[in-house]
Amino acid sequence: KKMSVVIETTICNITVDLFVEKRSQICKNFLKLCKIKYYNHCLFHFFQRDFVSQTDDPAPDRFPSMILNFDEDKSPEMIEEENKDKQM
């Protein structure tokens, strides 16, 4: 199952591919934030095509307690890979 989100900016549109099968909870969280327009009027301060883009926290004053826990969505394979890296 492939899913993408298009972010419209004043310079270009950015397509973000979501890895739903690998990171289901993170994708759900991201989509929920998109739905409530959490990222509207967010400024990008770094962008590298086909790699990464960065923004500041779009609304720290509106959602100060919003914390996304990335660890809760790790697959057993990801945890195993991290453990191997730590042992090296």
XYZ file of N, CA and C in Angstrom:
264
model
N 0.845 -1.179 0.000
C 0.000 0.000 0.000
C 0.886 1.237 0.000
N 0.779 2.073 -1.018
C 1.585 3.272 -1.114
C 0.706 4.493 -0.871
N 1.239 5.422 -0.089
C 0.502 6.630 0.210
C 1.457 7.813 0.168
N 0.954 8.936 -0.310
C 1.762 10.151 -0.390
C 0.922 11.345 0.037
N 1.636 12.392 0.444
C 1.005 13.659 0.787
C 1.708 14.724 -0.036
N 0.934 15.659 -0.564
C 1.517 16.768 -1.314
C 1.484 18.011 -0.435
N 2.650 18.609 -0.263
C 2.768 19.848 0.502
C 2.923 20.980 -0.510
N 1.989 21.917 -0.476
C 2.027 23.043 -1.402
C 2.801 24.193 -0.761
N 3.789 24.694 -1.496
C 4.557 25.849 -1.016
C 4.475 26.947 -2.067
N 5.007 28.111 -1.742
C 5.001 29.218 -2.700
C 6.012 28.988 -3.815
N 6.964 28.102 -3.609
C 7.991 27.838 -4.624
C 7.678 26.610 -5.449
N 7.238 25.544 -4.800
C 6.945 24.300 -5.517
C 6.060 23.409 -4.646
N 5.576 22.356 -5.226
C 4.856 21.336 -4.475
C 5.834 20.223 -4.117
N 5.718 19.720 -2.901
C 6.604 18.668 -2.421
C 5.767 17.427 -2.157
N 6.151 16.325 -2.770
C 5.463 15.060 -2.532
C 6.229 14.277 -1.480
N 5.522 13.909 -0.423
C 6.117 13.144 0.670
C 5.552 11.736 0.613
N 6.412 10.765 0.379
C 5.983 9.370 0.381
C 5.940 8.870 1.815
N 4.829 8.235 2.178
C 4.664 7.705 3.530
C 4.899 6.200 3.512
N 5.679 5.726 4.449
C 5.975 4.305 4.560
C 5.010 3.688 5.576
N 3.774 3.524 5.140
C 2.689 3.089 6.017
C 2.939 1.700 6.593
N 3.458 0.800 5.802
C 3.675 -0.565 6.286
C 4.788 -0.638 7.330
N 5.788 0.213 7.202
C 6.908 0.182 8.146
C 6.672 1.067 9.363
N 5.972 2.164 9.183
C 5.779 3.161 10.245
C 4.324 3.599 10.334
N 3.436 2.658 10.570
C 2.001 2.935 10.521
C 1.556 4.013 11.499
N 2.013 3.941 12.743
C 1.554 4.912 13.737
C 2.082 6.312 13.438
N 3.316 6.401 13.015
C 3.886 7.702 12.672
C 3.120 8.316 11.507
N 2.799 7.509 10.519
C 2.032 8.002 9.364
C 0.645 8.469 9.789
N -0.005 7.710 10.665
C -1.326 8.123 11.172
C -1.227 9.460 11.895
N -0.207 9.599 12.740
C -0.016 10.860 13.471
C 0.196 12.018 12.509
N 1.039 11.802 11.520
C 1.317 12.842 10.530
C 0.046 13.234 9.774
N -0.731 12.251 9.362
C -1.966 12.528 8.624
C -2.987 13.259 9.498
N -3.049 12.908 10.769
C -3.955 13.622 11.682
C -3.549 15.087 11.815
N -2.244 15.316 11.931
C -1.761 16.692 12.027
C -2.043 17.471 10.741
N -1.906 16.799 9.619
C -2.241 17.436 8.341
C -3.729 17.804 8.303
N -4.550 16.904 8.776
C -6.001 17.114 8.742
C -6.421 18.333 9.574
N -5.763 18.551 10.708
C -6.114 19.715 11.524
C -5.319 20.958 11.108
N -4.630 20.867 9.977
C -3.873 21.978 9.384
C -2.733 22.472 10.277
N -2.157 21.545 10.990
C -1.045 21.845 11.889
C 0.145 22.457 11.147
N 0.368 22.040 9.927
C 1.536 22.489 9.171
C 1.264 23.695 8.270
N 0.048 24.209 8.276
C -0.259 25.374 7.435
C 0.613 26.563 7.836
N 1.112 27.260 6.835
C 1.936 28.469 7.011
C 3.271 28.172 7.689
N 3.717 26.973 7.563
C 4.991 26.559 8.127
C 6.115 26.952 7.161
N 7.185 27.507 7.675
C 8.301 27.938 6.832
C 9.359 26.841 6.738
N 9.785 26.559 5.505
C 10.880 25.614 5.290
C 12.185 26.390 5.343
N 13.153 25.880 6.087
C 14.450 26.560 6.115
C 15.568 25.721 5.520
N 15.263 24.487 5.154
C 16.259 23.659 4.472
C 15.523 22.667 3.589
N 16.037 22.506 2.383
C 15.414 21.565 1.459
C 16.485 20.992 0.554
N 16.525 19.673 0.467
C 17.439 19.004 -0.461
C 16.615 17.994 -1.253
N 16.516 18.226 -2.544
C 15.673 17.415 -3.414
C 15.960 15.918 -3.261
N 14.893 15.138 -3.220
C 14.958 13.669 -3.096
C 15.667 13.193 -1.834
N 15.741 14.049 -0.825
C 16.407 13.603 0.391
C 15.684 14.068 1.655
N 15.729 15.364 1.937
C 15.213 15.841 3.217
C 14.731 17.282 3.103
N 13.802 17.630 3.960
C 13.416 19.033 4.126
C 13.201 19.271 5.604
N 13.427 20.511 6.040
C 13.293 20.840 7.453
C 12.450 22.085 7.629
N 11.669 22.057 8.689
C 10.898 23.231 9.090
C 11.063 23.393 10.591
N 10.669 24.546 11.079
C 10.607 24.734 12.523
C 9.309 24.133 13.020
N 9.180 24.033 14.330
C 7.924 23.567 14.907
C 6.850 24.563 14.491
N 5.857 24.104 13.751
C 4.885 25.040 13.184
C 4.013 25.765 14.190
N 3.765 25.176 15.345
C 2.839 25.828 16.261
C 3.129 25.476 17.717
N 4.308 25.794 18.237
C 4.615 25.409 19.617
C 3.683 26.066 20.636
N 3.175 27.249 20.307
C 2.277 27.937 21.237
C 0.857 27.363 21.210
N 0.452 26.776 20.076
C -0.893 26.206 19.981
C -0.950 24.780 20.503
N 0.136 24.028 20.344
C 0.159 22.618 20.743
C 1.402 22.322 21.580
N 1.569 22.980 22.727
C 2.820 22.796 23.481
C 3.016 21.395 24.038
N 1.945 20.656 24.246
C 2.101 19.329 24.840
C 2.103 18.209 23.810
N 2.086 18.550 22.528
C 2.029 17.519 21.497
C 3.416 16.913 21.309
N 3.543 15.651 21.648
C 4.811 14.943 21.495
C 4.538 13.663 20.720
N 5.316 13.437 19.680
C 5.187 12.198 18.925
C 6.255 11.233 19.407
N 5.845 10.041 19.766
C 6.788 9.028 20.226
C 7.143 8.127 19.049
N 8.330 8.322 18.493
C 8.744 7.550 17.335
C 9.109 6.119 17.704
N 9.482 5.873 18.944
C 9.874 4.526 19.353
C 8.714 3.545 19.353
N 7.505 4.028 19.594
C 6.364 3.110 19.686
C 6.045 2.431 18.370
N 6.566 2.950 17.285
C 6.208 2.427 15.973
C 7.330 1.594 15.342
N 8.339 1.241 16.113
C 9.458 0.488 15.543
C 9.092 -0.974 15.368
N 9.446 -1.490 14.218
C 9.232 -2.911 13.960
C 10.336 -3.704 14.651
N 10.144 -5.002 14.858
C 11.211 -5.822 15.452
C 12.514 -5.761 14.651
N 12.389 -5.662 13.327
C 13.584 -5.584 12.482
C 14.356 -4.294 12.745
N 13.632 -3.189 12.930
C 14.290 -1.911 13.179
C 15.000 -1.925 14.529
N 14.368 -2.504 15.537
C 14.970 -2.583 16.858
C 16.215 -3.463 16.817
N 16.121 -4.580 16.109
C 17.273 -5.479 15.971
C 18.437 -4.765 15.286
N 18.144 -4.013 14.246
C 19.183 -3.271 13.524
C 19.832 -2.225 14.434
N 19.049 -1.525 15.222
C 19.583 -0.534 16.153
C 20.487 -1.189 17.191
N 20.070 -2.340 17.690
C 20.881 -3.057 18.678
C 22.218 -3.487 18.084
N 22.219 -3.907 16.834
C 23.480 -4.274 16.162
C 24.395 -3.070 16.069
N 23.814 -1.903 15.714
C 24.619 -0.680 15.605
C 25.240 -0.286 16.955
N 24.483 -0.453 18.026
C 24.978 -0.099 19.350
C 26.112 -1.014 19.788
N 26.068 -2.279 19.366
C 27.081 -3.237 19.774
C 28.400 -3.030 19.051
N 28.390 -2.360 17.940
C 29.624 -2.173 17.151
C 30.513 -1.121 17.736
